[in-house]
Amino acid sequence: MKKLLIILGGLIAIFIFFVIIAAITGISGYNRLNADNQNVNSKWAQVQNDYQRRADLIPNLVNTVSGAANFEKSTLTDITEARASVGKVNINPNVAPTDANTLAQFDKAQGQLSSALSRLLVVVERYPDLKANANFRDLQAQLEGTENRIAVARRDFNDAVQSYDTRLRSFPTILYAGMLGFKEKPYFSATPGAETAPKVNFDFNSKAPAAKP
């Protein structure tokens, strides 16, 4: 009987030991996963900030170029409507989306705004009088800096998501992450030339082809 109690006590001790190890591992894994999740949210907030910075520049840009004689009104309408459509995509600015479709809608709206902005800048090249406009030149510098910020923020966000998703799918984290509410997060889709920020060119001495009316 005494021998049986010793064996039973040993088994209980081993069981408790493994429970303690599992608890420590779980707590440590949770803390690392939570840290990665917070990092993704932080990078997402920076993405939102940089896109908002660009959106805030557009009204000043539109007001500046609209002062040029006979400036194409359709171009101004396109960029104004594109900016408005961006505001209709409601995503928490401090919590990264877990739905790929939601992120895709956000990215599509921002892409449409980028396209409208590019068309506007091409049309602007027909108006050399804007070259001497100090406000226009200031907007040039700000837009260039903002496009660079956006490219860096998107890259940093994707890097953070990769680290988070990798940990989420790793053992033993994968066993309990879902029960604790952690979900995989989507990436920004890569597009041709995404590794390089779009060039905002206001050099009227260049031989760029004229835009179609």
Coordinates of N, CA and C in Angstrom, one line a residue:
M1 N 0.8 -1.2 0.0 CA 0.0 0.0 0.0 C 0.9 1.3 0.0
K2 N 1.9 1.2 0.8 CA 2.8 2.4 0.9 C 3.5 2.6 -0.4
K3 N 3.9 1.5 -1.1 CA 4.5 1.6 -2.4 C 3.6 2.2 -3.4
L4 N 2.3 1.8 -3.3 CA 1.3 2.3 -4.3 C 1.1 3.8 -4.1
L5 N 1.1 4.2 -2.8 CA 1.0 5.7 -2.5 C 2.1 6.5 -3.0
I6 N 3.3 5.9 -2.9 CA 4.5 6.6 -3.4 C 4.5 6.7 -4.9
I7 N 4.0 5.7 -5.6 CA 3.9 5.7 -7.1 C 2.8 6.7 -7.5
L8 N 1.7 6.7 -6.8 CA 0.6 7.6 -7.1 C 1.1 9.1 -6.8
G9 N 1.8 9.3 -5.7 CA 2.3 10.6 -5.4 C 3.3 11.1 -6.5
G10 N 4.1 10.2 -7.0 CA 5.0 10.5 -8.1 C 4.3 10.9 -9.4
L11 N 3.2 10.2 -9.7 CA 2.5 10.5 -10.9 C 1.8 11.8 -10.7
I12 N 1.3 12.1 -9.6 CA 0.6 13.4 -9.3 C 1.6 14.5 -9.5
A13 N 2.8 14.3 -8.9 CA 3.9 15.3 -9.0 C 4.3 15.6 -10.5
I14 N 4.4 14.5 -11.2 CA 4.7 14.6 -12.7 C 3.6 15.4 -13.4
F15 N 2.3 15.0 -13.1 CA 1.2 15.7 -13.7 C 1.2 17.2 -13.4
I16 N 1.4 17.5 -12.1 CA 1.5 18.9 -11.7 C 2.6 19.7 -12.4
F17 N 3.7 19.0 -12.5 CA 4.9 19.6 -13.2 C 4.5 20.0 -14.6
F18 N 3.9 19.0 -15.4 CA 3.5 19.3 -16.8 C 2.5 20.4 -16.9
V19 N 1.5 20.4 -15.9 CA 0.5 21.4 -15.9 C 1.2 22.8 -15.7
I20 N 2.1 22.9 -14.8 CA 2.8 24.2 -14.6 C 3.6 24.6 -15.8
I21 N 4.3 23.6 -16.5 CA 5.0 23.9 -17.7 C 4.1 24.4 -18.8
A22 N 2.9 23.7 -18.9 CA 2.0 24.1 -20.0 C 1.4 25.5 -19.7
A23 N 1.2 25.8 -18.4 CA 0.6 27.1 -18.0 C 1.7 28.2 -18.4
I24 N 2.9 28.0 -18.0 CA 4.0 28.9 -18.3 C 4.1 29.2 -19.8
T25 N 4.1 28.0 -20.5 CA 4.2 28.1 -22.0 C 3.1 28.9 -22.6
G26 N 1.9 28.6 -22.1 CA 0.7 29.3 -22.6 C 0.7 30.7 -22.3
I27 N 1.0 31.1 -21.1 CA 1.1 32.5 -20.7 C 2.1 33.2 -21.5
S28 N 3.3 32.6 -21.7 CA 4.4 33.2 -22.5 C 3.9 33.4 -23.9
G29 N 3.3 32.3 -24.4 CA 2.9 32.4 -25.8 C 1.8 33.5 -26.0
Y30 N 0.9 33.6 -25.1 CA -0.2 34.6 -25.2 C 0.4 36.0 -25.1
N31 N 1.4 36.2 -24.2 CA 2.0 37.5 -24.1 C 2.7 37.9 -25.4
R32 N 3.4 36.9 -26.0 CA 4.1 37.2 -27.3 C 3.1 37.5 -28.4
L33 N 2.0 36.7 -28.5 CA 1.0 36.9 -29.5 C 0.3 38.2 -29.3
N34 N 0.0 38.6 -28.1 CA -0.6 39.8 -27.8 C 0.3 41.0 -28.2
A35 N 1.6 40.9 -27.9 CA 2.5 41.9 -28.3 C 2.6 42.1 -29.8
D36 N 2.6 41.0 -30.6 CA 2.6 41.0 -32.0 C 1.3 41.6 -32.5
N37 N 0.2 41.3 -31.9 CA -1.1 41.9 -32.3 C -1.1 43.4 -32.1
Q38 N -0.6 43.8 -31.0 CA -0.6 45.3 -30.7 C 0.4 46.0 -31.7
N39 N 1.4 45.3 -32.1 CA 2.3 45.9 -33.1 C 1.6 46.0 -34.4
V40 N 0.8 45.0 -34.8 CA 0.1 45.1 -36.1 C -0.9 46.3 -36.0
N41 N -1.6 46.5 -34.9 CA -2.5 47.6 -34.7 C -1.8 48.9 -34.8
S42 N -0.6 49.0 -34.2 CA 0.2 50.2 -34.3 C 0.6 50.6 -35.7
K43 N 1.0 49.6 -36.4 CA 1.4 49.8 -37.8 C 0.2 50.2 -38.7
W44 N -1.0 49.6 -38.4 CA -2.2 49.9 -39.1 C -2.6 51.4 -38.8
A45 N -2.4 51.8 -37.6 CA -2.8 53.2 -37.2 C -1.9 54.2 -38.0
Q46 N -0.6 53.8 -38.2 CA 0.3 54.6 -39.0 C -0.1 54.7 -40.5
V47 N -0.5 53.5 -41.0 CA -1.0 53.5 -42.4 C -2.2 54.5 -42.5
Q48 N -3.1 54.4 -41.6 CA -4.3 55.3 -41.6 C -3.9 56.8 -41.5
N49 N -2.9 57.0 -40.6 CA -2.5 58.4 -40.5 C -1.9 59.0 -41.7
D50 N -1.1 58.2 -42.4 CA -0.4 58.6 -43.6 C -1.4 58.8 -44.8
Y51 N -2.4 57.9 -44.9 CA -3.4 58.1 -45.9 C -4.2 59.3 -45.6
Q52 N -4.5 59.6 -44.3 CA -5.3 60.7 -44.0 C -4.5 62.0 -44.2
R53 N -3.2 61.9 -44.0 CA -2.4 63.1 -44.3 C -2.5 63.5 -45.8
R54 N -2.5 62.4 -46.7 CA -2.7 62.7 -48.1 C -4.0 63.3 -48.4
A55 N -5.1 62.7 -47.8 CA -6.4 63.2 -48.0 C -6.6 64.6 -47.6
D56 N -5.9 65.0 -46.5 CA -6.0 66.4 -46.0 C -5.3 67.4 -47.0
L57 N -4.4 66.9 -47.8 CA -3.7 67.8 -48.7 C -4.5 68.1 -49.9
I58 N -5.4 67.2 -50.3 CA -6.1 67.3 -51.6 C -7.0 68.5 -51.7
P59 N -7.7 68.9 -50.7 CA -8.5 70.1 -50.8 C -7.7 71.4 -51.2
N60 N -6.5 71.5 -50.5 CA -5.6 72.6 -50.9 C -5.1 72.5 -52.3
L61 N -4.8 71.3 -52.7 CA -4.3 71.0 -54.1 C -5.4 71.4 -55.1
V62 N -6.6 71.0 -54.8 CA -7.7 71.3 -55.7 C -8.0 72.8 -55.8
N63 N -8.0 73.4 -54.6 CA -8.2 74.9 -54.6 C -7.1 75.6 -55.4
T64 N -5.9 75.2 -55.3 CA -4.7 75.8 -55.9 C -4.8 75.7 -57.4
V65 N -5.0 74.5 -57.9 CA -5.0 74.3 -59.4 C -6.3 74.8 -60.0
S66 N -7.4 74.8 -59.2 CA -8.6 75.3 -59.8 C -8.6 76.8 -60.1
G67 N -7.6 77.5 -59.6 CA -7.4 78.9 -59.9 C -6.8 79.2 -61.2
A68 N -6.3 78.1 -61.9 CA -5.7 78.3 -63.2 C -6.9 78.5 -64.2
A69 N -6.7 79.3 -65.2 CA -7.7 79.6 -66.2 C -8.1 78.3 -67.0
N70 N -9.4 78.1 -67.1 CA -9.9 77.0 -67.9 C -9.4 75.6 -67.5
F71 N -9.1 75.4 -66.2 CA -8.6 74.1 -65.8 C -9.7 73.1 -65.9
E72 N -9.4 71.9 -66.3 CA -10.4 70.9 -66.6 C -11.2 70.6 -65.3
K73 N -12.5 70.9 -65.4 CA -13.4 70.7 -64.2 C -13.6 69.2 -64.0
S74 N -13.6 68.4 -65.0 CA -13.9 66.9 -64.8 C -12.8 66.3 -64.0
T75 N -11.5 66.8 -64.2 CA -10.4 66.3 -63.4 C -10.6 66.6 -61.9
L76 N -11.0 67.8 -61.6 CA -11.2 68.2 -60.2 C -12.4 67.4 -59.6
T77 N -13.4 67.2 -60.4 CA -14.6 66.4 -60.0 C -14.1 65.0 -59.6
D78 N -13.3 64.4 -60.5 CA -12.8 63.0 -60.3 C -12.1 62.8 -59.0
I79 N -11.2 63.8 -58.7 CA -10.4 63.6 -57.5 C -11.2 63.9 -56.2
T80 N -12.1 64.9 -56.4 CA -13.0 65.2 -55.2 C -13.9 64.0 -54.9
E81 N -14.4 63.4 -55.9 CA -15.3 62.2 -55.7 C -14.5 61.0 -55.2
A82 N -13.3 60.8 -55.7 CA -12.4 59.7 -55.2 C -12.1 59.9 -53.7
R83 N -11.8 61.2 -53.3 CA -11.5 61.4 -51.9 C -12.7 61.2 -51.1
A84 N -13.9 61.5 -51.5 CA -15.1 61.3 -50.8 C -15.4 59.8 -50.6
S85 N -15.1 59.0 -51.7 CA -15.3 57.5 -51.6 C -14.4 56.9 -50.6
V86 N -13.2 57.4 -50.4 CA -12.3 56.9 -49.4 C -12.9 57.0 -48.0
G87 N -13.6 58.2 -47.7 CA -14.2 58.4 -46.4 C -15.4 57.5 -46.1
K88 N -15.9 56.8 -47.2 CA -17.1 56.0 -47.0 C -16.7 54.6 -46.5
V89 N -15.4 54.2 -46.6 CA -14.9 52.9 -46.1 C -14.5 53.1 -44.7
N90 N -15.5 52.6 -43.8 CA -15.3 52.7 -42.4 C -14.5 51.6 -41.8
I91 N -13.3 51.8 -41.3 CA -12.5 50.9 -40.6 C -11.9 51.5 -39.4
N92 N -11.9 50.8 -38.3 CA -11.4 51.3 -37.0 C -9.9 51.7 -37.3
P93 N -9.6 52.9 -37.1 CA -8.2 53.4 -37.3 C -7.2 52.8 -36.4
N94 N -7.6 52.2 -35.3 CA -6.6 51.7 -34.3 C -6.6 50.2 -34.2
V95 N -7.5 49.5 -34.9 CA -7.5 48.1 -34.9 C -7.4 47.5 -36.3
A96 N -6.4 46.8 -36.6 CA -6.2 46.3 -38.0 C -7.3 45.3 -38.3
P97 N -7.9 45.4 -39.6 CA -9.0 44.5 -40.0 C -8.5 43.0 -40.0
T98 N -9.5 42.1 -39.7 CA -9.2 40.7 -39.8 C -10.0 40.1 -41.0
D99 N -10.7 41.0 -41.7 CA -11.5 40.6 -42.9 C -10.7 41.1 -44.1
A100 N -10.4 40.1 -45.0 CA -9.6 40.4 -46.2 C -10.4 41.3 -47.1
N101 N -11.7 41.1 -47.2 CA -12.6 41.9 -48.1 C -12.6 43.4 -47.6
T102 N -12.7 43.6 -46.3 CA -12.7 44.9 -45.8 C -11.4 45.7 -46.2
L103 N -10.3 45.0 -46.0 CA -9.0 45.6 -46.3 C -8.9 45.9 -47.8
A104 N -9.5 44.9 -48.6 CA -9.5 45.1 -50.1 C -10.3 46.3 -50.5
Q105 N -11.4 46.6 -49.9 CA -12.2 47.7 -50.2 C -11.5 49.0 -49.9
F106 N -10.8 49.0 -48.7 CA -10.1 50.2 -48.3 C -8.9 50.4 -49.3
D107 N -8.2 49.4 -49.7 CA -7.1 49.5 -50.6 C -7.6 49.9 -52.0
K108 N -8.8 49.4 -52.4 CA -9.3 49.8 -53.7 C -9.7 51.3 -53.8
A109 N -10.3 51.8 -52.7 CA -10.7 53.2 -52.6 C -9.5 54.1 -52.6
Q110 N -8.4 53.7 -51.9 CA -7.2 54.5 -51.9 C -6.5 54.4 -53.3
G111 N -6.6 53.3 -53.9 CA -6.0 53.2 -55.3 C -6.7 54.1 -56.3
Q112 N -8.0 54.2 -56.1 CA -8.8 55.1 -57.0 C -8.4 56.5 -56.8
L113 N -8.2 56.8 -55.5 CA -7.7 58.2 -55.2 C -6.3 58.5 -55.8
S114 N -5.5 57.5 -55.7 CA -4.1 57.6 -56.3 C -4.2 57.8 -57.8
S115 N -5.1 57.1 -58.4 CA -5.2 57.2 -59.9 C -5.7 58.6 -60.3
A116 N -6.7 59.1 -59.5 CA -7.3 60.4 -59.8 C -6.3 61.5 -59.5
L117 N -5.5 61.3 -58.5 CA -4.4 62.3 -58.2 C -3.4 62.3 -59.3
S118 N -3.0 61.1 -59.8 CA -2.0 61.0 -60.9 C -2.5 61.7 -62.2
R119 N -3.8 61.5 -62.5 CA -4.4 62.2 -63.7 C -4.4 63.7 -63.5
L120 N -4.7 64.1 -62.3 CA -4.7 65.6 -62.0 C -3.3 66.2 -62.3
L121 N -2.3 65.5 -61.8 CA -1.0 66.0 -61.9 C -0.5 66.0 -63.3
V122 N -1.0 65.1 -64.1 CA -0.6 65.1 -65.6 C -1.2 66.3 -66.2
V123 N -2.5 66.5 -65.9 CA -3.2 67.7 -66.5 C -2.6 69.0 -66.1
V124 N -2.1 69.0 -64.9 CA -1.5 70.3 -64.3 C -0.3 70.7 -65.2
E125 N 0.4 69.7 -65.9 CA 1.5 70.1 -66.7 C 1.2 71.0 -67.8
R126 N -0.1 71.1 -68.2 CA -0.5 72.0 -69.2 C -0.5 73.5 -68.8
Y127 N -0.3 73.7 -67.5 CA -0.5 75.0 -66.9 C 0.8 75.5 -66.3
P128 N 1.7 76.0 -67.1 CA 3.0 76.4 -66.5 C 2.9 77.6 -65.6
D129 N 1.8 78.3 -65.6 CA 1.7 79.4 -64.6 C 1.7 78.9 -63.2
L130 N 1.2 77.7 -63.0 CA 1.2 77.1 -61.7 C 2.6 76.9 -61.1
K131 N 3.6 76.8 -62.0 CA 5.0 76.6 -61.6 C 5.5 77.6 -60.6
A132 N 5.0 78.9 -60.8 CA 5.5 80.0 -59.9 C 4.6 80.1 -58.6
N133 N 3.6 79.2 -58.5 CA 2.8 79.3 -57.3 C 3.4 78.7 -56.1
A134 N 3.7 79.5 -55.1 CA 4.5 79.0 -53.9 C 3.7 77.9 -53.2
N135 N 2.4 78.1 -53.1 CA 1.5 77.1 -52.4 C 1.6 75.8 -53.2
F136 N 1.6 75.9 -54.5 CA 1.7 74.6 -55.3 C 3.0 73.9 -55.1
R137 N 4.0 74.7 -55.0 CA 5.4 74.1 -54.8 C 5.4 73.4 -53.4
D138 N 4.8 74.1 -52.4 CA 4.8 73.5 -51.1 C 4.0 72.2 -51.1
L139 N 2.9 72.2 -51.8 CA 2.1 70.9 -51.9 C 2.9 69.8 -52.6
Q140 N 3.7 70.2 -53.6 CA 4.6 69.2 -54.2 C 5.4 68.5 -53.2
A141 N 6.1 69.3 -52.4 CA 7.0 68.7 -51.4 C 6.3 67.8 -50.4
Q142 N 5.1 68.3 -50.0 CA 4.3 67.5 -49.0 C 3.8 66.2 -49.6
L143 N 3.3 66.3 -50.9 CA 2.8 65.1 -51.5 C 3.9 64.0 -51.8
E144 N 5.1 64.5 -52.2 CA 6.2 63.6 -52.3 C 6.5 62.8 -51.0
G145 N 6.6 63.6 -50.0 CA 6.9 63.0 -48.7 C 5.8 62.1 -48.2
T146 N 4.5 62.4 -48.5 CA 3.4 61.6 -48.0 C 3.4 60.3 -48.8
E147 N 3.6 60.3 -50.1 CA 3.6 59.1 -50.9 C 4.7 58.1 -50.4
N148 N 5.9 58.7 -50.0 CA 7.0 57.9 -49.4 C 6.5 57.3 -48.1
R149 N 5.9 58.1 -47.3 CA 5.4 57.6 -46.0 C 4.4 56.5 -46.1
I150 N 3.5 56.6 -47.1 CA 2.5 55.6 -47.3 C 3.2 54.3 -47.7
A151 N 4.2 54.4 -48.6 CA 4.8 53.2 -49.1 C 5.5 52.5 -47.9
V152 N 6.2 53.2 -47.1 CA 6.9 52.7 -45.9 C 5.9 52.1 -44.9
A153 N 4.8 52.8 -44.7 CA 3.8 52.3 -43.7 C 3.2 51.0 -44.2
R154 N 2.9 50.9 -45.5 CA 2.3 49.7 -46.0 C 3.3 48.5 -45.8
R155 N 4.5 48.7 -46.1 CA 5.5 47.7 -46.0 C 5.7 47.3 -44.5
D156 N 5.7 48.2 -43.6 CA 5.9 47.9 -42.2 C 4.7 47.1 -41.7
F157 N 3.5 47.5 -42.2 CA 2.3 46.8 -41.8 C 2.3 45.4 -42.2
N158 N 2.7 45.1 -43.5 CA 2.8 43.8 -44.0 C 3.8 42.9 -43.2
D159 N 4.9 43.5 -42.9 CA 5.9 42.8 -42.1 C 5.4 42.4 -40.7
A160 N 4.6 43.4 -40.1 CA 4.1 43.1 -38.8 C 3.0 42.0 -38.8
V161 N 2.2 42.0 -39.9 CA 1.2 41.0 -40.1 C 1.8 39.6 -40.3
Q162 N 2.9 39.6 -41.1 CA 3.6 38.3 -41.3 C 4.1 37.7 -40.0
S163 N 4.7 38.5 -39.2 CA 5.2 38.1 -37.9 C 4.1 37.5 -37.0
Y164 N 3.0 38.3 -37.0 CA 1.8 37.9 -36.2 C 1.2 36.6 -36.7
D165 N 0.9 36.6 -38.0 CA 0.3 35.4 -38.5 C 1.1 34.1 -38.4
T166 N 2.4 34.3 -38.5 CA 3.4 33.2 -38.4 C 3.3 32.6 -36.9
R167 N 3.3 33.5 -35.9 CA 3.2 33.1 -34.5 C 1.8 32.4 -34.3
L168 N 0.8 33.0 -34.9 CA -0.6 32.5 -34.7 C -0.7 31.1 -35.2
R169 N 0.0 30.7 -36.2 CA -0.1 29.4 -36.8 C 0.9 28.4 -36.2
S170 N 1.8 28.9 -35.4 CA 2.8 28.0 -34.8 C 2.3 27.2 -33.6
F171 N 2.9 26.1 -33.4 CA 2.6 25.2 -32.2 C 3.3 25.7 -31.0
P172 N 2.8 25.7 -29.8 CA 1.4 25.3 -29.5 C 0.4 26.5 -29.6
T173 N 0.8 27.7 -30.0 CA -0.1 28.8 -30.1 C -1.4 28.5 -30.8
I174 N -1.3 27.8 -31.9 CA -2.5 27.5 -32.7 C -3.5 26.7 -32.0
L175 N -3.2 26.1 -30.9 CA -4.1 25.3 -30.1 C -5.1 26.1 -29.3
Y176 N -4.7 27.3 -28.9 CA -5.5 28.1 -28.1 C -5.8 29.5 -28.6
A177 N -5.1 30.0 -29.6 CA -5.2 31.3 -30.1 C -6.7 31.7 -30.5
G178 N -7.3 30.8 -31.2 CA -8.7 31.0 -31.7 C -9.6 31.2 -30.5
M179 N -9.5 30.4 -29.4 CA -10.3 30.4 -28.3 C -10.2 31.7 -27.5
L180 N -9.0 32.4 -27.7 CA -8.7 33.6 -27.0 C -9.1 34.8 -27.9
G181 N -9.6 34.6 -29.1 CA -10.1 35.6 -29.9 C -9.1 36.2 -30.9
F182 N -7.9 35.5 -31.0 CA -6.9 36.0 -32.0 C -7.3 35.4 -33.4
K183 N -7.3 36.2 -34.4 CA -7.6 35.8 -35.8 C -6.4 36.2 -36.7
E184 N -6.3 35.5 -37.8 CA -5.3 35.9 -38.8 C -5.7 37.3 -39.4
K185 N -4.7 38.0 -39.8 CA -4.9 39.4 -40.4 C -4.5 39.4 -41.9
P186 N -5.2 40.1 -42.7 CA -4.8 40.1 -44.1 C -3.7 41.1 -44.4
Y187 N -3.0 40.9 -45.6 CA -2.0 41.8 -46.0 C -2.5 42.7 -47.0
F188 N -1.8 43.8 -47.2 CA -2.0 44.7 -48.4 C -1.5 43.9 -49.6
S189 N -2.3 43.8 -50.7 CA -1.9 43.1 -51.9 C -0.8 43.8 -52.6
A190 N 0.1 43.0 -53.1 CA 1.2 43.6 -53.8 C 0.7 44.0 -55.2
T191 N 1.2 45.1 -55.6 CA 0.9 45.6 -57.0 C 2.2 46.0 -57.7
P192 N 2.2 45.9 -59.0 CA 3.4 46.2 -59.8 C 3.9 47.6 -59.4
G193 N 5.2 47.6 -59.0 CA 5.8 48.9 -58.6 C 5.5 49.3 -57.1
A194 N 4.8 48.4 -56.4 CA 4.4 48.7 -55.0 C 5.7 49.0 -54.1
E195 N 6.8 48.4 -54.5 CA 8.0 48.5 -53.7 C 8.6 49.9 -53.8
T196 N 8.1 50.7 -54.8 CA 8.6 52.1 -55.0 C 7.4 53.1 -54.9
A197 N 7.6 54.1 -54.1 CA 6.5 55.1 -53.9 C 6.3 55.8 -55.3
P198 N 5.0 56.1 -55.6 CA 4.7 56.8 -56.8 C 5.4 58.1 -56.9
K199 N 5.9 58.5 -58.0 CA 6.6 59.7 -58.2 C 5.7 60.9 -58.5
V200 N 5.7 61.9 -57.7 CA 4.9 63.1 -57.9 C 5.8 64.1 -58.6
N201 N 5.6 64.3 -59.9 CA 6.5 65.1 -60.7 C 5.8 66.4 -61.2
F202 N 6.4 67.5 -60.8 CA 5.9 68.8 -61.2 C 6.9 69.5 -62.1
D203 N 7.8 68.8 -62.7 CA 8.8 69.4 -63.6 C 8.2 69.7 -64.9
F204 N 7.9 71.0 -65.1 CA 7.2 71.4 -66.4 C 8.2 71.5 -67.5
N205 N 9.5 71.4 -67.2 CA 10.5 71.4 -68.3 C 10.7 70.0 -68.9
S206 N 10.1 69.0 -68.3 CA 10.2 67.6 -68.8 C 9.5 67.5 -70.1
K207 N 9.8 66.4 -70.8 CA 9.1 66.2 -72.1 C 8.0 65.1 -72.0
A208 N 7.3 65.2 -70.9 CA 6.2 64.2 -70.7 C 5.1 64.4 -71.7
P209 N 4.5 63.3 -72.2 CA 3.5 63.4 -73.2 C 2.3 64.1 -72.6
A210 N 1.6 64.9 -73.5 CA 0.4 65.6 -73.1 C -0.7 64.6 -72.8
A211 N -1.5 65.0 -71.8 CA -2.6 64.1 -71.4 C -3.7 64.3 -72.4
K212 N -4.5 63.3 -72.6 CA -5.7 63.4 -73.6 C -6.8 64.2 -72.9
P213 N -7.4 65.0 -73.7 CA -8.5 65.9 -73.1 C -9.7 65.0 -72.6

